[in-house]
Short mmCIF file of C-alpha atoms in Angstrom, two decimals:
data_model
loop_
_atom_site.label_atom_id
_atom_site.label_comp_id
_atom_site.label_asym_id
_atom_site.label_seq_id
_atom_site.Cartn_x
_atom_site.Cartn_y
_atom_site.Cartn_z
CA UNK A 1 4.04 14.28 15.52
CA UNK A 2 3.65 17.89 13.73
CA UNK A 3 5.88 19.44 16.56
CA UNK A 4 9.22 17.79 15.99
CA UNK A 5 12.21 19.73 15.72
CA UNK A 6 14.37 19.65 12.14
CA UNK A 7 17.18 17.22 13.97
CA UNK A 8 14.05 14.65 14.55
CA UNK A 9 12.35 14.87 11.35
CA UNK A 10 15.71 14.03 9.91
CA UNK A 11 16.30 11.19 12.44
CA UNK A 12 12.91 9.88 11.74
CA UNK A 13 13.92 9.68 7.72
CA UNK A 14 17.10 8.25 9.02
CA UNK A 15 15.01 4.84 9.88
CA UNK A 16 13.71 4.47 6.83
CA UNK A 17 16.21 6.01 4.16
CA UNK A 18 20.07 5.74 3.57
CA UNK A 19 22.24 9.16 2.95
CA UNK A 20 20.57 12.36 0.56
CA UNK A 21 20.81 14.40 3.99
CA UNK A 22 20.71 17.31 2.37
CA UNK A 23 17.08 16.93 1.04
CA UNK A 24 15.95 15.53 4.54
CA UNK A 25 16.75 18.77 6.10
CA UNK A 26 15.69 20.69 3.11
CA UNK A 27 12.22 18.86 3.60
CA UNK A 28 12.60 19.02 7.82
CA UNK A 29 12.93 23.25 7.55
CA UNK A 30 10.15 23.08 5.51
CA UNK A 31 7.76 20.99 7.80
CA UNK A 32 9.18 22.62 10.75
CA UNK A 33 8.40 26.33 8.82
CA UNK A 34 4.69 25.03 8.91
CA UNK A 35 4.87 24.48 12.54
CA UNK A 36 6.40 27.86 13.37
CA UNK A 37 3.63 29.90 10.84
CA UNK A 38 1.10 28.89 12.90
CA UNK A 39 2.81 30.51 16.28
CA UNK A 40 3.15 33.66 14.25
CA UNK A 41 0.54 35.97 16.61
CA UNK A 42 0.65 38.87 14.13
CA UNK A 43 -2.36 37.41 11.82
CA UNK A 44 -1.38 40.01 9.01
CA UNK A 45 2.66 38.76 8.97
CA UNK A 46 1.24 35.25 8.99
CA UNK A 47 -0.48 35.49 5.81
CA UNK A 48 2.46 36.74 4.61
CA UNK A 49 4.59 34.02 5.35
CA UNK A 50 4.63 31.72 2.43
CA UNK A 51 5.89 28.21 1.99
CA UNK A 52 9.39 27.91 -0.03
CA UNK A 53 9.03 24.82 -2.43
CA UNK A 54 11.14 22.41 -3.11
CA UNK A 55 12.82 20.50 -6.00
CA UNK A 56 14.29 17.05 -5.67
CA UNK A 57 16.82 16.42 -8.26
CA UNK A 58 17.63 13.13 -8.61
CA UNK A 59 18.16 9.23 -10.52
CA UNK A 60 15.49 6.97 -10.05
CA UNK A 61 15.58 5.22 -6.83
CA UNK A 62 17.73 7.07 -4.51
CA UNK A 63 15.07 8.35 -2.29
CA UNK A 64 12.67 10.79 -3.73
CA UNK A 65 9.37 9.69 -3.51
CA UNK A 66 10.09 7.73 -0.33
CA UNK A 67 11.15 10.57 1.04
CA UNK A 68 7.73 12.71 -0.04
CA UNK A 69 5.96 9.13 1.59
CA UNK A 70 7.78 9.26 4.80
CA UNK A 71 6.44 13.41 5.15
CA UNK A 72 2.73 11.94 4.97
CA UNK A 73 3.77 9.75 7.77
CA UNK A 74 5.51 12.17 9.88
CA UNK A 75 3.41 15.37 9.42
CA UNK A 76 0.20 15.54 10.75
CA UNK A 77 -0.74 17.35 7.49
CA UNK A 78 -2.97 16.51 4.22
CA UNK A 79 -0.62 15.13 1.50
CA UNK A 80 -0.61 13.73 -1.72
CA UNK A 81 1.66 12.73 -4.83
CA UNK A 82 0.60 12.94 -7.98
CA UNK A 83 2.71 12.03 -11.29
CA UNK A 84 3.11 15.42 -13.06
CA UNK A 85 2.23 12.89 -16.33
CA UNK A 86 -0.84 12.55 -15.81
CA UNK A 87 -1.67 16.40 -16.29
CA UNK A 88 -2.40 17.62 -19.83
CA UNK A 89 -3.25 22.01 -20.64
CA UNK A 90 -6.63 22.53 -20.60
CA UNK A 91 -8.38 21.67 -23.85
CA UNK A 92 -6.51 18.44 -24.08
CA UNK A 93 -7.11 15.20 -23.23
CA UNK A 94 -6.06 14.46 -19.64
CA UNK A 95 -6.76 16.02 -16.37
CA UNK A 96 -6.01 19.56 -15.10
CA UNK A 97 -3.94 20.27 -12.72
CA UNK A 98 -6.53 21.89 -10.69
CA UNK A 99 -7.77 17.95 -9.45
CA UNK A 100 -4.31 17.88 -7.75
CA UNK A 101 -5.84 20.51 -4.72
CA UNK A 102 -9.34 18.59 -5.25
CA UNK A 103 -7.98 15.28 -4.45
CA UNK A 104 -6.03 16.85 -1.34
CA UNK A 105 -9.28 18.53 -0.39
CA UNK A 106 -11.18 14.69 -1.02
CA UNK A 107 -7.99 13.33 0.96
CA UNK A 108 -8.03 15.64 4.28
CA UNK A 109 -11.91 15.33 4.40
CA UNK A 110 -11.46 11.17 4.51
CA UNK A 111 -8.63 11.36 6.60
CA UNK A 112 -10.24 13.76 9.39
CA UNK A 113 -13.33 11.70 8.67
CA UNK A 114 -11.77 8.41 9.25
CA UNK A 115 -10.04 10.10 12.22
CA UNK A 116 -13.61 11.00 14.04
CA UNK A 117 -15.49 8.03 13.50
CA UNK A 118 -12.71 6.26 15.70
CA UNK A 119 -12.98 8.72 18.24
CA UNK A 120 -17.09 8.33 18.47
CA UNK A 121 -16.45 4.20 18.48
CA UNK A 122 -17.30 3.21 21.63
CA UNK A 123 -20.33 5.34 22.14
CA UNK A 124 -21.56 4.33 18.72
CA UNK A 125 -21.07 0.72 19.52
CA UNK A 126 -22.89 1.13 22.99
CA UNK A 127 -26.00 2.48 20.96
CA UNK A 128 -25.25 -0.41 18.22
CA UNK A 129 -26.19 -2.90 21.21
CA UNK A 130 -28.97 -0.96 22.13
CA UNK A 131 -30.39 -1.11 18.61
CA UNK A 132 -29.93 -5.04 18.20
CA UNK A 133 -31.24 -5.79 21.25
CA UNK A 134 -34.76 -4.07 19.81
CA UNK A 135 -34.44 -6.30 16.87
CA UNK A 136 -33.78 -9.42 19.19
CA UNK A 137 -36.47 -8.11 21.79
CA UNK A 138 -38.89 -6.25 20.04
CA UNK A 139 -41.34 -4.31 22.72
CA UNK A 140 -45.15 -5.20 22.12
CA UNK A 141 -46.95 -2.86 20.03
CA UNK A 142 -49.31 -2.11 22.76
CA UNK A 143 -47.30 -1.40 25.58
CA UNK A 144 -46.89 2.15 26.79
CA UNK A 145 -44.17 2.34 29.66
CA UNK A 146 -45.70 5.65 30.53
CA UNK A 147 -49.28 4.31 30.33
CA UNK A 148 -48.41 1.52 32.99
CA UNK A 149 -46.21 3.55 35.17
CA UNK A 150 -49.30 5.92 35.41
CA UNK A 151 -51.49 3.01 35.62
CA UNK A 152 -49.58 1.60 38.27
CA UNK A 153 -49.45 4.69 40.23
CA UNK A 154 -53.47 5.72 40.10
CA UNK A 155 -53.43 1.14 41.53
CA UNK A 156 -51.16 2.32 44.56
CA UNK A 157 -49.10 -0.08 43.58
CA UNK A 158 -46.16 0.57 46.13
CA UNK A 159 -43.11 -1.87 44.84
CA UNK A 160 -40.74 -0.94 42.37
CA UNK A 161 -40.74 2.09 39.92
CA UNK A 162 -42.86 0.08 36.87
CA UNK A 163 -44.97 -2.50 36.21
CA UNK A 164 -43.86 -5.85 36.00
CA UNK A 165 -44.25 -6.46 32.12
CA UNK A 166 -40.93 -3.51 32.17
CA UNK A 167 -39.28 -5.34 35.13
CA UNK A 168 -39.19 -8.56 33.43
CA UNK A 169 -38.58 -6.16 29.87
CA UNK A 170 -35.52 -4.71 31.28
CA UNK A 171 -34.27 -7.71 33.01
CA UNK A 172 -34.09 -9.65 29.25
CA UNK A 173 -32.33 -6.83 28.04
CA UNK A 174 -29.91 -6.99 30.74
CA UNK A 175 -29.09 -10.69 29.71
CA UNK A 176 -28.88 -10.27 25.85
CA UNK A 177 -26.61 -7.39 26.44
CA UNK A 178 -24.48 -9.54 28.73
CA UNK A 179 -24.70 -12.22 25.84
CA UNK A 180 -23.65 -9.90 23.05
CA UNK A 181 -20.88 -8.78 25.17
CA UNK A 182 -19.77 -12.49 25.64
CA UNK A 183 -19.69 -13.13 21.47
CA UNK A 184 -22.50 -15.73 22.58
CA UNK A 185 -24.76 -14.63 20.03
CA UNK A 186 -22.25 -13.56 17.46
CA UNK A 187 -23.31 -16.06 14.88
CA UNK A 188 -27.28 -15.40 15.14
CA UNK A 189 -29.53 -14.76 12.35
CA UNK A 190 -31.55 -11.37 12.86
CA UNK A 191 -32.59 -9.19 10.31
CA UNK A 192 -32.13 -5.43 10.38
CA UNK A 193 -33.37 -2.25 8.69
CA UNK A 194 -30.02 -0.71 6.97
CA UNK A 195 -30.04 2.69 5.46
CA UNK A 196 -29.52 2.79 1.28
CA UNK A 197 -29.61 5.55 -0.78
CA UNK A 198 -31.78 4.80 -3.91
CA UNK A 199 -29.24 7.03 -5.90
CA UNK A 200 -26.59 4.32 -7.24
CA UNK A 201 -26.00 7.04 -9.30
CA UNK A 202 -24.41 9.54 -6.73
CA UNK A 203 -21.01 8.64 -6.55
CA UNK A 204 -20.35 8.68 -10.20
CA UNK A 205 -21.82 11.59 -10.99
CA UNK A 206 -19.72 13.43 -7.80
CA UNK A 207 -16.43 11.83 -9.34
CA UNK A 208 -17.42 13.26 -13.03
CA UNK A 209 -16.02 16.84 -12.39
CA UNK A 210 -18.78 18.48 -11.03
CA UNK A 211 -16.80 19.87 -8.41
CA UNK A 212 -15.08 22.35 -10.94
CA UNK A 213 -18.58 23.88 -10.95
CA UNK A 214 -18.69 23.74 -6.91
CA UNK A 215 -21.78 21.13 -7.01
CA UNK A 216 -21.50 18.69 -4.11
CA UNK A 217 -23.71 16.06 -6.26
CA UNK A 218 -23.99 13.65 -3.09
CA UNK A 219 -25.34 16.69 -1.07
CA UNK A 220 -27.57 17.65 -3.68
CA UNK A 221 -28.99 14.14 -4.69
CA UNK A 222 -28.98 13.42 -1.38
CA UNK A 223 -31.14 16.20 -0.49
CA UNK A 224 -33.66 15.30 -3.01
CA UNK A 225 -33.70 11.21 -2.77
CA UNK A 226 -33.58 10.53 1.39
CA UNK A 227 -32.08 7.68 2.31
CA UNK A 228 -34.38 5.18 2.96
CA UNK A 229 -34.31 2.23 4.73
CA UNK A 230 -34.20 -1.85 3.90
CA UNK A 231 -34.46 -4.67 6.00
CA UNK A 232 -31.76 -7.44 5.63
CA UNK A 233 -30.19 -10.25 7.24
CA UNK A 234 -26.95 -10.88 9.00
CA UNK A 235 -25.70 -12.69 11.52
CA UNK A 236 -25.31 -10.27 15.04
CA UNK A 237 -21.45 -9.77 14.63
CA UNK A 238 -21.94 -8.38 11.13
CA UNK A 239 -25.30 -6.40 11.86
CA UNK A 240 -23.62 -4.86 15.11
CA UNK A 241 -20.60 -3.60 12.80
CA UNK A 242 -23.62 -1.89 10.14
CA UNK A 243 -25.09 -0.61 13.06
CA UNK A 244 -21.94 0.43 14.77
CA UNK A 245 -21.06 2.70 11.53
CA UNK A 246 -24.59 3.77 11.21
CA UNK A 247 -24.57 5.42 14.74
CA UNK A 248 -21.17 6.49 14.57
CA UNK A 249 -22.20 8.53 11.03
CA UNK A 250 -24.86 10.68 13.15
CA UNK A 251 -22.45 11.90 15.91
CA UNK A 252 -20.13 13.43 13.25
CA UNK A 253 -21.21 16.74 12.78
CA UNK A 254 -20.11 16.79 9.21
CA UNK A 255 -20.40 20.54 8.38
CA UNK A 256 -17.58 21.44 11.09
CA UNK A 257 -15.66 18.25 10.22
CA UNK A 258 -15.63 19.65 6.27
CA UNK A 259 -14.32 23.25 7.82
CA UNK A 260 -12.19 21.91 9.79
CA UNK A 261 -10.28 19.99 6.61
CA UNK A 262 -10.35 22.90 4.18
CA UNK A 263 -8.60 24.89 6.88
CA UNK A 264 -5.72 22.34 7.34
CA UNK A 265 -5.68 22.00 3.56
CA UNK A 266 -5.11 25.70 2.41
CA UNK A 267 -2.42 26.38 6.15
CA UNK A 268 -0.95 22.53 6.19
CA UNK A 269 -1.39 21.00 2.73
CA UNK A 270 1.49 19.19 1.16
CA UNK A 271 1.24 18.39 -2.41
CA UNK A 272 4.19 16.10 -4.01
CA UNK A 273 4.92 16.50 -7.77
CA UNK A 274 6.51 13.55 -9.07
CA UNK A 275 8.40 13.66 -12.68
CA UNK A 276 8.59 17.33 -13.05
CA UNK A 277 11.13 16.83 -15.74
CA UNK A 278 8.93 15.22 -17.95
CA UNK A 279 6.56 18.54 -18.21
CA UNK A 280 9.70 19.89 -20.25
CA UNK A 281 9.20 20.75 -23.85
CA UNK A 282 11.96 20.21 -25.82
CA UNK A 283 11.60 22.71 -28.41
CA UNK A 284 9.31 21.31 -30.93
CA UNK A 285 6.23 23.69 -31.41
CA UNK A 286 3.32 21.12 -31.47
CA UNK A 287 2.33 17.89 -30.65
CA UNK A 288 2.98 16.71 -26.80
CA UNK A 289 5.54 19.29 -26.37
CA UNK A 290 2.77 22.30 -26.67
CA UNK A 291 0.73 20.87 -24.04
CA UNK A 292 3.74 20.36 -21.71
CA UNK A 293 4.40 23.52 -21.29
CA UNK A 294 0.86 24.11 -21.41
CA UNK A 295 0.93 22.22 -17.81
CA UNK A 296 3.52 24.26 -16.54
CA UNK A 297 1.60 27.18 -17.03
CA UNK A 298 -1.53 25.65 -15.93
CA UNK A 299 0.71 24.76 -12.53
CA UNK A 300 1.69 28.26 -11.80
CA UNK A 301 -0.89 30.43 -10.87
CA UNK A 302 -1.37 26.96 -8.21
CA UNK A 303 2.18 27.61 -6.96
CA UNK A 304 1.76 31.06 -6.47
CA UNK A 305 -1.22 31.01 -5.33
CA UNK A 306 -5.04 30.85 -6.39
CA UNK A 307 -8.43 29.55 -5.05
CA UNK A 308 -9.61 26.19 -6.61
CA UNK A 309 -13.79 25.24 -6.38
CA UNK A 310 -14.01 22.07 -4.92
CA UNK A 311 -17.31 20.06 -4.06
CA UNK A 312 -16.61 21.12 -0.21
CA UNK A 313 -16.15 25.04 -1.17
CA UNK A 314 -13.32 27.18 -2.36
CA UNK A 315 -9.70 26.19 -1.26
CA UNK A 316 -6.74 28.73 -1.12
CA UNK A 317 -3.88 27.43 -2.55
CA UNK A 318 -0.98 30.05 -1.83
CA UNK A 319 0.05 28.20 1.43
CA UNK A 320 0.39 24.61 0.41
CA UNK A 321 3.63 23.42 0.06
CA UNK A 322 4.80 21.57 -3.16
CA UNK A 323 7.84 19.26 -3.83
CA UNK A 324 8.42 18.54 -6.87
CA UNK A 325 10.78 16.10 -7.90
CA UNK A 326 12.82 14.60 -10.77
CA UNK A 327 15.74 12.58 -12.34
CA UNK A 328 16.23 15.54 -15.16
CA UNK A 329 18.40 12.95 -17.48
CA UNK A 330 17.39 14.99 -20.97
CA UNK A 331 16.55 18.75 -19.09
CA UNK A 332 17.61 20.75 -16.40
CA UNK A 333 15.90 22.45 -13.88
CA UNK A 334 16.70 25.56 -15.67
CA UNK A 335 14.69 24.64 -18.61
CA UNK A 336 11.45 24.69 -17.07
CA UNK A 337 9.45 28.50 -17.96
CA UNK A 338 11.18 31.10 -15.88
CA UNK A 339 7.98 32.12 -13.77
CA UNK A 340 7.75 28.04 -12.45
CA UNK A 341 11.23 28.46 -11.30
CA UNK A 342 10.89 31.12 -8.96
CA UNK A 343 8.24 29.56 -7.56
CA UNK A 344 10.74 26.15 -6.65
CA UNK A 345 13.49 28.38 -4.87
CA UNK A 346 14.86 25.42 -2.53
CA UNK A 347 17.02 22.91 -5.07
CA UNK A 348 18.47 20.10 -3.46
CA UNK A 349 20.38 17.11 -5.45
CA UNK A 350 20.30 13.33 -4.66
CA UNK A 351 23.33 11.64 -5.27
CA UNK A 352 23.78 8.22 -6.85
CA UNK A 353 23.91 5.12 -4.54
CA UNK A 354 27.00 2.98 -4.26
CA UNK A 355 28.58 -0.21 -2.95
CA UNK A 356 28.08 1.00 1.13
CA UNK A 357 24.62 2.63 0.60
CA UNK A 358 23.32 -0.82 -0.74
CA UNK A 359 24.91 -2.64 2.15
CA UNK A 360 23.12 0.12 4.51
CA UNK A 361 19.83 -0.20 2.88
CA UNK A 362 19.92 -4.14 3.40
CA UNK A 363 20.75 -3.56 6.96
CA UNK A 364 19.31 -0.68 8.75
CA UNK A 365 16.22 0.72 7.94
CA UNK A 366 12.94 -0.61 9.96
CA UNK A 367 11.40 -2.36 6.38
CA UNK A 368 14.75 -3.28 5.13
CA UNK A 369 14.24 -5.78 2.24
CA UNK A 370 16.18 -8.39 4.45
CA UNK A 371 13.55 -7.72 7.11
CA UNK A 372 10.80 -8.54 4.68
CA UNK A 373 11.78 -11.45 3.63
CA UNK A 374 12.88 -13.11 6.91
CA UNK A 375 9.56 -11.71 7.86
CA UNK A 376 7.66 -13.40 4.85
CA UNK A 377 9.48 -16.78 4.98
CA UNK A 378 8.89 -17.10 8.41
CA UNK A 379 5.30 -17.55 7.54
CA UNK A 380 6.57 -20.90 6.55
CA UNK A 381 8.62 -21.50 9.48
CA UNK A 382 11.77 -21.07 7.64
CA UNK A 383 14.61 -19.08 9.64
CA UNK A 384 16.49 -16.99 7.01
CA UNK A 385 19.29 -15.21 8.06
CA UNK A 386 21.74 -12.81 6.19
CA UNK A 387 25.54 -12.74 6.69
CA UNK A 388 27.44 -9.70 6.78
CA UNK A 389 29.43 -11.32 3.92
CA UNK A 390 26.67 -12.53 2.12
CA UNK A 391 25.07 -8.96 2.27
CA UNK A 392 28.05 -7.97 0.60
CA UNK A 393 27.80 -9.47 -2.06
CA UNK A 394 23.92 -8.62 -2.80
CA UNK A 395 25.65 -4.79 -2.23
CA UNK A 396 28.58 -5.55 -4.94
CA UNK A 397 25.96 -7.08 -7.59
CA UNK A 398 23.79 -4.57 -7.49
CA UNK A 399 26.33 -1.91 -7.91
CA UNK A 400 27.48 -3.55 -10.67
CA UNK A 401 24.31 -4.23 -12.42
CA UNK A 402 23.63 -0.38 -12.38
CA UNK A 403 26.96 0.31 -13.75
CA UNK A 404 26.66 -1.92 -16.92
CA UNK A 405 22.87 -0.84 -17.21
CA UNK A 406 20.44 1.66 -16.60
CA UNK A 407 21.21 3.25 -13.08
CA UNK A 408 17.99 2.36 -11.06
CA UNK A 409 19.41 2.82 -8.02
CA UNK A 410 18.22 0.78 -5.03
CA UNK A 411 15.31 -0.25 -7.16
CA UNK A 412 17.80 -2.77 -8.19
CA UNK A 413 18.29 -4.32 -4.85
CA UNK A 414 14.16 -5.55 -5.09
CA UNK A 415 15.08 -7.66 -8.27
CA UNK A 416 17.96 -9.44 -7.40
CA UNK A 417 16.80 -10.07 -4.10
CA UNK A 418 13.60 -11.58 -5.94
CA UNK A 419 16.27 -13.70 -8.18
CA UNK A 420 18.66 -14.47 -4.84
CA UNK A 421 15.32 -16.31 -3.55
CA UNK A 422 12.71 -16.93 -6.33
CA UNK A 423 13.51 -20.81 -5.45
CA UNK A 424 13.18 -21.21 -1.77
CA UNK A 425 10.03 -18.76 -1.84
CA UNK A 426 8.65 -21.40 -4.52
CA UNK A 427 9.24 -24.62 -2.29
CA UNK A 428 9.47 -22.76 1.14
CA UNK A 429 5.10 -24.26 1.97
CA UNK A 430 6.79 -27.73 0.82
CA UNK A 431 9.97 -27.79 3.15
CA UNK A 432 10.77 -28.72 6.93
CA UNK A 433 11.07 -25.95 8.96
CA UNK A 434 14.76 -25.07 8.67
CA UNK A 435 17.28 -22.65 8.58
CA UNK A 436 18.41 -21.04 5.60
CA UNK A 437 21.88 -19.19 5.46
CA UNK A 438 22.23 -16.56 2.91
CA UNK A 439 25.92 -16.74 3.07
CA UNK A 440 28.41 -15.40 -0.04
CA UNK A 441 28.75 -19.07 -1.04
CA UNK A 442 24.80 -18.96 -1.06
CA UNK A 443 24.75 -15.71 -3.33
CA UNK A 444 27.61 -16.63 -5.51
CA UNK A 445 25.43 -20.15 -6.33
CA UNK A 446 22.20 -18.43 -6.83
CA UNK A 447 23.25 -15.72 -8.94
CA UNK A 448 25.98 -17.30 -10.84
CA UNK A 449 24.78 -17.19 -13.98
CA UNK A 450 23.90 -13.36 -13.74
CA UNK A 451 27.13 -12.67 -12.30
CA UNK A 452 29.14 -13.90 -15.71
CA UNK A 453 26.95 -13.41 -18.07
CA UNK A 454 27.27 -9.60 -19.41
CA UNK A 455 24.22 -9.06 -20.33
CA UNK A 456 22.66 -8.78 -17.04
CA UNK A 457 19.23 -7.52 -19.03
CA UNK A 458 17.98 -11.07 -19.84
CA UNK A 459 18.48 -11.69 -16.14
CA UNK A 460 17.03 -8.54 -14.70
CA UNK A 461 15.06 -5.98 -16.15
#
């Protein structure tokens, strides 16, 4: 899906999320920029061509981080979002922002992984088979199928092209691999040798920052404590998945797989910033506030480009693309450090959602909360079905809600529809299967007291 034009990344956001077109094609030049760097023949202009980053500006929930999940989806790219938060300046407690390209590095190389092993599946599970039929059929420790072919041969024996001990051998196979394939044996005992790594140890020390130093700890322990193997047992279904993933591990060739991810990291990597805004400092000249704009500065020589160690080698960072995104209710855009700024030159705004984009959002996207339900209930055998009027109304009280209250946007639309049917998703596994009519009368009923009562807080957060 990485070749689609601006018009059909925007039509593909359409599904999913109501109005803010401006940001979808904002976000579709941007993807479709990615595309056309890589056609670039002059290699020198191509490194010169440099992603513009964006800034959302925005309430919370009109659209902002499901647009920056819908990009994952629709580029063929490594992406992640990360709370901007969760970052602290060096020398304080929190992480760095340098672990933002390390966890897109640790995110391609799973991805691509994940992406291989499904491609090797069927010739790993053919050599799965092969394996448990050795543990079913085990050969006898004294029989040489070379030995008796050449014994055979110095006997003129004339028939067939082995003896019959690997006649009668190969014919068993033949049947247990017919039986596997028929799920006859699927609930046999049979023990197999697994592979463990005597290092328990590996995996916590690779997640302890040892990457900022370049150490691959899993490489390195691994190097010095071999796997080894155990025996255990399973029944055949769950052995042949073990074995499946065993054999399907060896035809990776992991070294190209790794070069292959840090490439599409440092030309294709996407990198979403959520809450931006609250990096801000407000003035004060310690406390919180120091290390805020600490974190800005940390951020910028990532923006602008650097080269971050990670446990899989260095990674460039001036062609990843960030979004960043935020409501800015106490800051503007403006009041982040001047060098940040020019490093976000494509600002786009999201408006506030009203009466018709609440109606929209309960009726046309793909995972439309309506959907969901119906979806869920129907689990139950219960046939729920939404009027327009009845829709409506959900629309008109969520509006409202976010006018007397903190604007949440369509966030708001998840807790009154929980309200609207916290009842008939209680005793829904205790009903007949029937037909439920969410009908204006219906909403009015439900929602009654939340409608009159002013202080819609005790009724939803």
């Amino acid at each position: 899906m990485e070749n689609l034009t601006p018009k059909q990344i925007v039509a593909a956001l359409d599904r999913y999320i109501i109005g803010q077109d401006q940001a979808k094609v904002a976000v579709a030049i941007a993807l479709r920029n990615r595309h056309r760097r890589r056609l670039v023949s002059d290699e020198k202009m191509r490194e010169e061509i440099f992603p513009k980053n964006i800034i959302m500006i925005g309430p919370t929930g009109v659209g902002k981080t499901e647009i920056a999940r819908r990009i994952s989806d629709l580029s063929d790219a490594p992406f992640i979002k990360v709370e901007a938060t969760k970052f602290t300046e060096v020398g304080y407690v929190g992480r760095d922002v340098d672990s933002m390209v390390r966890d897109l590095a640790d995110m391609a190389v799973s991805r691509l992984k994940k992406r291989r092993l499904a491609e090797v599946e069927d010739e790993a599970r053919k050599a799965a088979v092969e394996r448990m039929i050795d543990y079913l059929l085990p050969r006898k420790r004294d029989f040489n199928p070379l030995k008796s072919i050449l014994s055979g041969i110095s006997q003129n024996r004339e028939e067939g092209n082995g003896t019959e001990e690997e006649e009668s051998h190969q014919k068993t196979r033949e049947k247990l691999r017919a039986m596997i394939a028929e799920g006859k044996l699927a609930e046999r005992e049979v023990e197999i040798d697994i592979q463990a790594s005597p290092m328990q140890m590996v995996e916590i020390f690779s997640n302890a920052g040892m990457e900022e130093f370049g150490i691959n700890f899993q490489n390195m322990m691994g190097n010095m404590f071999p796997r080894q193997n155990r025996k255990k047992k399973v029944k055949l279904k769950e052995g042949l998945e073990i074995l499946k993933n065993e054999e399907a591990q060896k035809l990776v060739d992991l070294d190209a797989l790794v070069a292959e991810a840090m490439e599409m990291v440092e030309n294709n990597g996407i990198i979403f910033i959520d809450e931006i805004d609250k990096i801000i400092s407000h003035g004060e000249g310690h406390g919180p506030n120091v290390s805020r704009e600490g974190v800005q500065r940390d951020l910028l020589p990532l923006v602008e480009g650097t080269t971050i160690v990670t446990k899989y080698g260095p990674v460039k960072t001036q062609h990843i693309l960030f979004i960043a995104a935020g409501a800015f209710h106490g800051a503007k855009p403006s009041d982040l450090i001047p060098e940040l700024q020019g490093r976000f030159p494509i600002r786009v705004e999201l408006g506030s959602l009203g009466k018709e984009d609440f109606i929209k959002i309960l009726k046309v996207p793909k995972n439309a909360l309506t959907r969901q339900y119906q979806a869920l209930l129907a689990t139950e055998g219960i046939e729920l079905e939404f009027t327009p009027d009845g829709i409506d109304e959900i629309a008109e009280i969520a509006r409202e809600a976010n006018d007397k209250m903190e604007n949440i946007g369509a966030r708001r639309l998840y807790t009154i529809m929980e309200k609207l049917l916290e009842e008939l998703s209680f005793s829904a596994p205790d009903l007949a299967k029937e037909k439920i009519t969410v009908n204006s009368e219906y909403v009015k009923n439900k929602l009654e007291a939340f409608v009159k009562n002013t202080d819609l807080g005790k009724y939803i957060l």
